Coordinates of C-alpha atoms in Angstrom, one line a residue:
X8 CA -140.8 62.7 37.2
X9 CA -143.7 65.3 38.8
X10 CA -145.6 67.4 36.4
X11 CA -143.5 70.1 37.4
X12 CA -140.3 68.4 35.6
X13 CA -142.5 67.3 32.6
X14 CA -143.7 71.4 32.4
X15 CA -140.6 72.2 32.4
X16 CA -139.1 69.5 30.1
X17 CA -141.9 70.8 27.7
X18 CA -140.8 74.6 27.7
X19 CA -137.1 73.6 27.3
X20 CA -137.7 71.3 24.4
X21 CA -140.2 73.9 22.4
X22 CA -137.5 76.8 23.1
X23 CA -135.0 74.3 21.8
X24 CA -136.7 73.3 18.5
X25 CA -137.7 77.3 18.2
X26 CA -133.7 78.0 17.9
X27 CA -133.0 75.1 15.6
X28 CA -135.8 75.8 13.7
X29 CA -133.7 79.1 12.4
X30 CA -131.5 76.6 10.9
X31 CA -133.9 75.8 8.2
X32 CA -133.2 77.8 5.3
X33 CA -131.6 81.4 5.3
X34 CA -131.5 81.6 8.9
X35 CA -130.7 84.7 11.3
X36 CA -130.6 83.9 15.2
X37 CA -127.1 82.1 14.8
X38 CA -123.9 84.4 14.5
X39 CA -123.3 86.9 12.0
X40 CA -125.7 87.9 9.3
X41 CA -125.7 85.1 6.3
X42 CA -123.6 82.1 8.1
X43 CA -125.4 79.0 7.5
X44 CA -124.2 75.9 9.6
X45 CA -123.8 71.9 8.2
X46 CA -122.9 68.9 10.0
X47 CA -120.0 66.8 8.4
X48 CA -121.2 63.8 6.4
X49 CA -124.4 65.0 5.9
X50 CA -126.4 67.0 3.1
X51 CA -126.6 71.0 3.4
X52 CA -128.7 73.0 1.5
X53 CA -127.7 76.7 1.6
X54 CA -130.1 79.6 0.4
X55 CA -129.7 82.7 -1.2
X56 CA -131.4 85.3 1.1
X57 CA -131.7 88.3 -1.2
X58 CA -134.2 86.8 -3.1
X59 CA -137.5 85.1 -2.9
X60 CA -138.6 81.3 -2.1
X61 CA -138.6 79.8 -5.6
X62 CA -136.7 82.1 -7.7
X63 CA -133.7 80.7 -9.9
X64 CA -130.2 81.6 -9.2
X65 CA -126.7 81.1 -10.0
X66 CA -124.0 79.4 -7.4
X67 CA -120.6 80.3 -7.1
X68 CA -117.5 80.1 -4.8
X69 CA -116.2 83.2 -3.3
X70 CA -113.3 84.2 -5.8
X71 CA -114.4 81.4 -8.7
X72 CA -115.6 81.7 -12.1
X73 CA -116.9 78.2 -12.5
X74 CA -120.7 77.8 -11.7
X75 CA -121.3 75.4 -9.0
X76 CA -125.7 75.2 -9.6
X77 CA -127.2 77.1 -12.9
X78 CA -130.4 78.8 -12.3
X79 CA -132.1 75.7 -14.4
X80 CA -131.3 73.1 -11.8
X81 CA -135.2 73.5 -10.5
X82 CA -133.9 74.2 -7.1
X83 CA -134.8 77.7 -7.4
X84 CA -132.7 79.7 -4.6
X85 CA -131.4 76.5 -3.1
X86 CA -127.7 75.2 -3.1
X87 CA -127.4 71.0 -2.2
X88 CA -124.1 69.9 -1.0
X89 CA -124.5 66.1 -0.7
X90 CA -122.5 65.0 1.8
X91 CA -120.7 68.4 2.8
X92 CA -116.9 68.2 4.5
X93 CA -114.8 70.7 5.8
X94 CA -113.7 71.2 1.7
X95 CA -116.8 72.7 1.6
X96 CA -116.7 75.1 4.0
X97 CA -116.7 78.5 2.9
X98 CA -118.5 81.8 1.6
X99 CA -120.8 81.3 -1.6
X100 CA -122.2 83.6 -3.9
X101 CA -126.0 83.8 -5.0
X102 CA -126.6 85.4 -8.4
X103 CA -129.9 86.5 -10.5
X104 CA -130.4 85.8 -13.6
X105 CA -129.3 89.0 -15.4
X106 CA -125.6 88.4 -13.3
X107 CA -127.0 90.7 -10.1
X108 CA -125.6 90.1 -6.8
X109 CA -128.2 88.9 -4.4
X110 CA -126.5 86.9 -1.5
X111 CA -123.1 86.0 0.0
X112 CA -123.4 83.1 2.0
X113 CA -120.9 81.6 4.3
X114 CA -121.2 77.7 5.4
X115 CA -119.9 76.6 8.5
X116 CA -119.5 72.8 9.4
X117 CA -119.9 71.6 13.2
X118 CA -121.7 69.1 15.3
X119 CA -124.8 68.9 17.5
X120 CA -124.5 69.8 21.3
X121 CA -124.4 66.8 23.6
X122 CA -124.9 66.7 27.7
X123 CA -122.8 69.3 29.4
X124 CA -120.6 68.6 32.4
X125 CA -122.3 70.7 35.5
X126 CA -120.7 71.1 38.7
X127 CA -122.1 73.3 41.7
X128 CA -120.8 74.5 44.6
X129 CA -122.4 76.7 47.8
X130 CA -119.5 79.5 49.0
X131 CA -122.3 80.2 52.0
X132 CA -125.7 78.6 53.6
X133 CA -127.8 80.9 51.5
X134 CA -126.5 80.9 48.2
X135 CA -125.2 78.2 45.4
X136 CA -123.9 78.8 41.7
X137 CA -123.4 76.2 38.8
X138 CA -120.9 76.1 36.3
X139 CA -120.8 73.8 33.4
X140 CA -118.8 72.9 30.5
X141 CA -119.4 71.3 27.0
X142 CA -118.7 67.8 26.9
X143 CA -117.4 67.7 22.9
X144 CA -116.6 70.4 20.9
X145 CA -119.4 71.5 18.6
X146 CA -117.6 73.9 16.4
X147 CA -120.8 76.1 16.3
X148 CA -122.3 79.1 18.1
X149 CA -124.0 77.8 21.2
X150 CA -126.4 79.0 23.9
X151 CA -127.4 77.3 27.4
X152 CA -130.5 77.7 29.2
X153 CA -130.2 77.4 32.8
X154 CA -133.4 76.7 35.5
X155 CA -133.3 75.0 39.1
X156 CA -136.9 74.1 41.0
X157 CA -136.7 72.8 44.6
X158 CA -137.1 68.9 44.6
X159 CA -139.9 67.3 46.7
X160 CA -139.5 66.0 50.2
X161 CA -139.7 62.5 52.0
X162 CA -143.0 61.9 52.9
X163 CA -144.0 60.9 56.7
X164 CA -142.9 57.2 54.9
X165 CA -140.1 57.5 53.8
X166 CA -141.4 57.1 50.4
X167 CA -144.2 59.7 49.4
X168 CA -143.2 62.8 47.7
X169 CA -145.0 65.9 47.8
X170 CA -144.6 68.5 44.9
X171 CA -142.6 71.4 45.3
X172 CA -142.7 74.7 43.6
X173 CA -141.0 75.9 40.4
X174 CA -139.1 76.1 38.4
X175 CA -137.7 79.6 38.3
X176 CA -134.9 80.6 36.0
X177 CA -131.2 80.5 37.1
X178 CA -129.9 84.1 36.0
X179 CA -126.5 83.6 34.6
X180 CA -123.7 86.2 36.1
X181 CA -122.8 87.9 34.2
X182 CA -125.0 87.5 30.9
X183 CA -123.6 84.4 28.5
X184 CA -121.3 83.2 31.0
X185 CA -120.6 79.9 31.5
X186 CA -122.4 79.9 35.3
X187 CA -125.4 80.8 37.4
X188 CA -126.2 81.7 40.8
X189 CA -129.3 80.8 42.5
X190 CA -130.0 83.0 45.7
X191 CA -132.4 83.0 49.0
X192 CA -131.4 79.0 48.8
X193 CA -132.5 77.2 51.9
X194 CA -130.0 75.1 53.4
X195 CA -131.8 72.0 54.3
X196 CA -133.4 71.4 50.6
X197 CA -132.3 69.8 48.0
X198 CA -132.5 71.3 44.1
X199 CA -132.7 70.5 40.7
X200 CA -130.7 71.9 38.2
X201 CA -131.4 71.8 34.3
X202 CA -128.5 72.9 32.1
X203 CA -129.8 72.8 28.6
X204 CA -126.9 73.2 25.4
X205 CA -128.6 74.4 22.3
X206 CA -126.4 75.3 18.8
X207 CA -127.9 75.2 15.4
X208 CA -128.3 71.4 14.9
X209 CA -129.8 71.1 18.2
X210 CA -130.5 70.7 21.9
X211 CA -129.2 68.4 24.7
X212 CA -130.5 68.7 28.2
X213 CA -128.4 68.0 31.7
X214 CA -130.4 67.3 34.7
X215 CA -128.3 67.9 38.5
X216 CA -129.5 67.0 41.9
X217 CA -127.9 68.9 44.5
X218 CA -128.2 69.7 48.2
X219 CA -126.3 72.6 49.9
X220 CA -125.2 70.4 52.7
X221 CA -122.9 68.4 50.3
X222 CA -121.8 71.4 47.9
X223 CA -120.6 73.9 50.8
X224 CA -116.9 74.7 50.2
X225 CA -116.3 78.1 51.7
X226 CA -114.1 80.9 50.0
X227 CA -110.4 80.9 51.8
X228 CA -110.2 83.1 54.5
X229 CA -108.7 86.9 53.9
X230 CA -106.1 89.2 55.8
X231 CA -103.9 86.1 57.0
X232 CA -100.7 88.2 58.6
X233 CA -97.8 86.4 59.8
X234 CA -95.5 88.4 62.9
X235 CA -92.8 87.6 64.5
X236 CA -92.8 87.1 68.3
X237 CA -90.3 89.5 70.1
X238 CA -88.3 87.5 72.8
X239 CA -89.2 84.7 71.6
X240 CA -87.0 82.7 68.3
X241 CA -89.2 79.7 67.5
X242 CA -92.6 81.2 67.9
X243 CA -94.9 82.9 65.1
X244 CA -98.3 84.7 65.6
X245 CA -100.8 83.8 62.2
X246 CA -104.2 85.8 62.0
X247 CA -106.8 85.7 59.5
X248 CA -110.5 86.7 59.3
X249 CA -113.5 85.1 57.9
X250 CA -114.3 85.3 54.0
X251 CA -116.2 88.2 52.9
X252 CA -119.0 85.9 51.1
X253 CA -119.8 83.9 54.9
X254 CA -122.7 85.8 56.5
X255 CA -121.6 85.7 60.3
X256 CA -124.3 83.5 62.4
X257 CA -123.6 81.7 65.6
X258 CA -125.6 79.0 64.4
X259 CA -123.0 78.8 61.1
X260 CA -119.7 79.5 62.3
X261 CA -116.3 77.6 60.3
X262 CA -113.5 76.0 61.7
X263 CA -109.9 76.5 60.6
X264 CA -106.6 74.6 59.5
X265 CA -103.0 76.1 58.9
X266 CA -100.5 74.7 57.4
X267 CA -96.7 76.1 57.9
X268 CA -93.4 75.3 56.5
X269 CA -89.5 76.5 56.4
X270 CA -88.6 78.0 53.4
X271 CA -87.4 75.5 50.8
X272 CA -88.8 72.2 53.2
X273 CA -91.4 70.8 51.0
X274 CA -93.6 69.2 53.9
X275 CA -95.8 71.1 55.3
X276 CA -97.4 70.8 59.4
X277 CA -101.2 71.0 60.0
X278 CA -102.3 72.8 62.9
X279 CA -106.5 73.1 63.5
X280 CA -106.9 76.4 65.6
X281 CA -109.3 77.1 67.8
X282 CA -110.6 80.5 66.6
X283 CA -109.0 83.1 64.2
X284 CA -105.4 82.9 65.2
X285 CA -102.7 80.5 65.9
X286 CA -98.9 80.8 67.9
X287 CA -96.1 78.4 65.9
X288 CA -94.3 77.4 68.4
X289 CA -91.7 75.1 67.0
X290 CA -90.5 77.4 64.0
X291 CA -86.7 77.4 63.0
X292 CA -85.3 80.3 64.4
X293 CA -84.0 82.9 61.7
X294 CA -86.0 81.2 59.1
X295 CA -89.1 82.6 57.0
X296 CA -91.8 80.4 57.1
X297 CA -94.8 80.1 54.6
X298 CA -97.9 79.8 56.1
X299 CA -101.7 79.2 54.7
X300 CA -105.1 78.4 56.2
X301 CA -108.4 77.2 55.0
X302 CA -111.5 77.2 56.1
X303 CA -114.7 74.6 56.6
X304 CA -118.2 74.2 58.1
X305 CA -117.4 73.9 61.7
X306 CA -120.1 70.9 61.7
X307 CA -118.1 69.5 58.7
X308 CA -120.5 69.9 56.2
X309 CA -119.5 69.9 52.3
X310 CA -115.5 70.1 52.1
X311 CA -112.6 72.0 53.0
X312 CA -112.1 75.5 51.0
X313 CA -109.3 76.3 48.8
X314 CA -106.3 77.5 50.1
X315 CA -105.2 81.1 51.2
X316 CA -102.6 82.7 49.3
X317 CA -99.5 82.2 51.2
X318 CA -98.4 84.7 54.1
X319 CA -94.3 84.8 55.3
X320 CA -92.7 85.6 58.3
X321 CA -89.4 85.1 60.2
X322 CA -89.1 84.6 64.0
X323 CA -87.7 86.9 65.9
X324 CA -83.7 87.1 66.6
X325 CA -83.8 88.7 69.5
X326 CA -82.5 87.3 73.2
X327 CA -85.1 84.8 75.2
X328 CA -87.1 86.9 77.3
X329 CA -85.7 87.3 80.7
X330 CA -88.6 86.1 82.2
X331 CA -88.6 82.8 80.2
X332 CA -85.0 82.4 81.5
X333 CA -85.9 82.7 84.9
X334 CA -88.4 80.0 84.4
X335 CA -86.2 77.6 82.7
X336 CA -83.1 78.3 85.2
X337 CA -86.1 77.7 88.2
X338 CA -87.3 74.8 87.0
X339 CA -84.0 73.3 86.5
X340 CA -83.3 74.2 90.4
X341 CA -86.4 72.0 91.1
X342 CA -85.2 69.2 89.0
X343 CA -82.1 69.0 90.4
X344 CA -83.0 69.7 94.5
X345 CA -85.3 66.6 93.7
X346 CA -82.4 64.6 91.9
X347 CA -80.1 65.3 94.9
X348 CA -82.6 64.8 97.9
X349 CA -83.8 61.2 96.1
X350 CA -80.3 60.3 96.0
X351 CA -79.7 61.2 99.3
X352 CA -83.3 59.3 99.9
X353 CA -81.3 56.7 98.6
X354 CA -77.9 56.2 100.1
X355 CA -79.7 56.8 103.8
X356 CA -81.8 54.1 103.6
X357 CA -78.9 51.5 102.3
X358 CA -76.9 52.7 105.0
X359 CA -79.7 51.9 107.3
X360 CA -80.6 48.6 106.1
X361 CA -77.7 46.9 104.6
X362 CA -76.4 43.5 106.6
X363 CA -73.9 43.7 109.2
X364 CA -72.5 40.8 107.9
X365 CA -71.8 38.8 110.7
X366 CA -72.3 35.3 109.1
X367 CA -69.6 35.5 106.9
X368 CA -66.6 36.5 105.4
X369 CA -67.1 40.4 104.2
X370 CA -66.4 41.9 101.5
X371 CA -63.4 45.0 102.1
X372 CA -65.3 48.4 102.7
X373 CA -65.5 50.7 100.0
X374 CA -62.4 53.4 101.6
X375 CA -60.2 50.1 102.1
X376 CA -58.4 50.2 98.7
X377 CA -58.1 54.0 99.3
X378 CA -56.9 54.2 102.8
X379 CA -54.5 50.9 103.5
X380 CA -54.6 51.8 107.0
X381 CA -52.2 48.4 108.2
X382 CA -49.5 49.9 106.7
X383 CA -49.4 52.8 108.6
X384 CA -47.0 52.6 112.2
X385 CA -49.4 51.5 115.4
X386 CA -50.2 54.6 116.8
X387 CA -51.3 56.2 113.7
X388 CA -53.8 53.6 112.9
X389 CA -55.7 53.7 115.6
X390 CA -55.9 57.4 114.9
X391 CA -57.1 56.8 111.6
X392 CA -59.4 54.4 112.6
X393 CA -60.4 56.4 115.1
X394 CA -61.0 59.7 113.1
X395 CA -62.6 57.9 110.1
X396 CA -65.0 55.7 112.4
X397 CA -66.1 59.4 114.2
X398 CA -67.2 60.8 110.9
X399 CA -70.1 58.0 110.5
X400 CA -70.6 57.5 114.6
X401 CA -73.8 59.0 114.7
X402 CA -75.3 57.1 111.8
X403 CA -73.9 53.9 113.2
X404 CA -74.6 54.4 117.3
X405 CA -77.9 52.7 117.2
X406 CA -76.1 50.1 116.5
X407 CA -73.5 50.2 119.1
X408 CA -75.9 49.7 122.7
X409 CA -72.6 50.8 124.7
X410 CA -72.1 51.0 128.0
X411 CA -69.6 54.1 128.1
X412 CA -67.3 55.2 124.9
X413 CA -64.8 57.2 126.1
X414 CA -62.5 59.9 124.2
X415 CA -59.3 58.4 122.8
X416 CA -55.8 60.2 123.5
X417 CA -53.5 59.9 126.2
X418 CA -53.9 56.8 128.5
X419 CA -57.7 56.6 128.1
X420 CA -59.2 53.3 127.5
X421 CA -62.3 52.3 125.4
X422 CA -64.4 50.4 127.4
X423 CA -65.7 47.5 127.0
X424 CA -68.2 46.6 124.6
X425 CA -71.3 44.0 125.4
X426 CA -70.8 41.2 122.5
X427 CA -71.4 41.3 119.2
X428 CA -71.8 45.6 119.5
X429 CA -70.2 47.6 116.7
X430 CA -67.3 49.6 116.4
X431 CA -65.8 51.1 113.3
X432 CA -68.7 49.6 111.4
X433 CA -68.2 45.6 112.5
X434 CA -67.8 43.7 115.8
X435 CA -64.4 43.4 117.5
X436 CA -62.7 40.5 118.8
X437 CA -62.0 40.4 121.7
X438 CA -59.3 38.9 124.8
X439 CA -59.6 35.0 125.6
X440 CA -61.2 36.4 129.2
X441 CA -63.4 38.5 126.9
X442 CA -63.0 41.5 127.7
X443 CA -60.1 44.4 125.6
X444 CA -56.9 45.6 127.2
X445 CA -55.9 48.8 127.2
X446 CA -55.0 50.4 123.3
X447 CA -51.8 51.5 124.3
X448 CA -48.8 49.5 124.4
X449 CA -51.2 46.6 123.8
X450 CA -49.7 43.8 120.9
X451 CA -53.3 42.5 120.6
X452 CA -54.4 42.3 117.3
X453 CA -57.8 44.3 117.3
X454 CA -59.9 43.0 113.7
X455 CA -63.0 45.1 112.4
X456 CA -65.1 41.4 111.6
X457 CA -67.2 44.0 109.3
X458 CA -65.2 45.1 106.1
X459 CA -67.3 47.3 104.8
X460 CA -66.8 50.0 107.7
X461 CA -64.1 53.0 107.5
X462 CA -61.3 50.4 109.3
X463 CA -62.0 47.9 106.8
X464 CA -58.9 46.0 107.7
X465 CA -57.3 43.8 110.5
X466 CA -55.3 46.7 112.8
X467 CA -52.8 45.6 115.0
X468 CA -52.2 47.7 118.3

């Protein structure tokens, strides 16, 4: 340890004995006037302080007529308890030899003060406080003695340290409290803290290490306000501002987290906003909703502040904004003009490129079950035919490389078709000199050899 901590060690350790010191007979820095303090188990020798060192009295207990010590004992003004318990506590009574009242004495049994428990804890950069705690009971008055020195700093190797200033005393706020604050702190350093328990039996010393870096915790962050947003039922608008105790420096700004729930859901949902407010946008409608944000260095130094008290809101009831509804009905126009045009994508090209089916036997088109056109009389299924093959001509007359198609009533004829060309969908058969007759009055039978087209069946003229 530097000279500095041995100094200091020194100073604590003489103002220690200096205080335990008045616990030697009669003393008066501890508690009330004329309360003398024992440890259990161990001898106690009380004094009667309204006379002088030497001079013979007479012991008794408060309220007693039997003499506890006569004034020829040879202990003069001096009462021994060997091995005092809590039976012994209690008020005495000091008496001169002609029956005078000289001293009322009160004994009070406790133990020494051992290492306290000392925490600290940076709300800001510039500032740190310590709190401590006794780590036993000690049943007796006590006092703590609180000083902090800056610790040396890494040499160029790592290893050499070079003293530092101090120590300086760590004023406790307010006077006798159980903490003190150290200001003007600098954020890079580390400190030492000495925490020193004294009570009448003695002294026991708690040395801390800190550095601000690892004790920053922020205070929560004030005014959160929760609001409803109008038009909109799932949405809530948090704001909050920064603690009171953060000094505002761009180089030390904090980042956020809120936390939000329904009322009566246990869970909560974590959120990490970007600045000092936050939009919920997934709220249940026409429930309130508790909501609570804490704050932390933004380069995530020490830990996460405390919570904020809790701030409710409700979202709004009223209708969706017209606007939003105009967006959701247009984009559902969109999504559905691109359904329909890829499915009409769709069905054009497998119109285009389907087999014509010439090799085989084909399946019967898709209108076949729907329209049994060979049941109908002659003349009207050829109409049929001919109305239902019109409908998909022009998809189908790339297909067809005719050399003339006439218009079908009266006594018109179709002419004839180069070999292996399409009508209705499928190629027709034709005469045994190759070539058709006329439609009318003709027993022929005509066959679409492609089922899948609109004639789908075998049509007899």
């Amino acid at each position: 340890m530097s000279s500095s901590c041995s100094g200091l060690s020194r100073v604590l350790v003489a103002v220690a004995i200096a205080l335990v010191s008045t616990s030697s007979p009669c003393p008066q820095a501890w508690g009330p006037p004329g309360v003398q303090y024992g440890q259990p188990g161990r001898s106690m020798t009380l004094c009667c302080p309204g006379v002088t060192s030497g001079a013979p009295v007479s012991w008794f207990r408060d309220g007693e007529t039997r003499l506890l010590q006569g004034p020829d004992s040879g202990l003069g003004h001096e009462l021994v308890l060997a091995r005092a318990d809590s039976t012994d506590e209690g008020t005495y009574i000091c008496r001169t030899l002609d029956g005078a009242l000289k001293g009322i004495v009160t004994l009070q049994l406790g133990y020494p003060p051992a290492r306290p428990v000392v925490s600290c804890q940076a709300a800001d950069y510039e500032n740190f406080s310590c709190t401590w705690s006794p780590s036993q009971v000690s049943g007796l008055p006590t006092r703590y003695l609180t000083s902090y020195r800056k610790k040396t700093v890494p040499g160029a190797d790592g290893q050499r340290m070079s003293p530092s200033t101090g120590p300086w005393p760590c004023p406790q706020d307010p006077p006798g409290a159980s903490r003190c604050v150290v200001h003007g702190a600098e954020f890079w350093s580390q400190y030492r803290i000495n925490v020193t328990e004294v009570n009448p039996l003695g002294a026991s010393t708690r040395l801390l290490d800190v550095s601000l870096q690892s004790i920053l915790r922020p205070d929560p962050p004030q005014g959160l306000r929760v609001e409803s947003v109008p038009g909109y039922p799932r949405r809530l608008h948090a704001s909050w501002t920064y603690p009171a105790s953060w000094p505002r420096q761009p180089h030390f700004l904090l980042k956020f987290r809120l936390q939000y729930r329904p009322a009566q859901h246990p869970a909560w949902s974590t959120v990490e906003p970007a600045g000092l407010e936050e939009v919920i946008t997934d709220a249940v409608a026409g429930l309130p909703h508790a909501v609570r944000v804490s704050a932390r260095d933004f380069l995530d130094a020490g830990t996460w502040s405390a919570w904020s008290p809790e701030a409710w809101g409700t979202p709004s009831i009223d209708h969706r904004d017209p606007l939003e509804q105009v967006a959701v009905l247009a984009s559902l126009g969109i999504f559905s003009f691109l359904g329909l045009a890829a499915g009409a994508l769709a069905l054009g090209l497998w119109l285009r490129l389907r087999p014509d089916g010439k090799d085989g036997p084909q399946k019967p088109g898709f209108l076949a079950p729907v329209i049994p056109v060979d049941k109908l009389p002659d003349l009207h299924q050829l109409a049929v035919c001919h109305i239902l093959c019109g409908l998909f001509w022009t998809n189908r007359s790339r297909h067809l490389g005719r050399q003339e198609m006439s218009s079908f009533g009266g006594d018109q004829e179709i002419s004839m078709l180069r070999r292996g060309e399409v009508l209705c969908g499928g190629p027709w058969k034709m005469d045994r000199d190759g070539q058709m007759g006329r439609i009318f009055g003709s027993s022929k039978c005509v066959a679409c050899r492609n089922p899948s087209a609109l004639c789908g069946a075998c049509v007899r003229l």
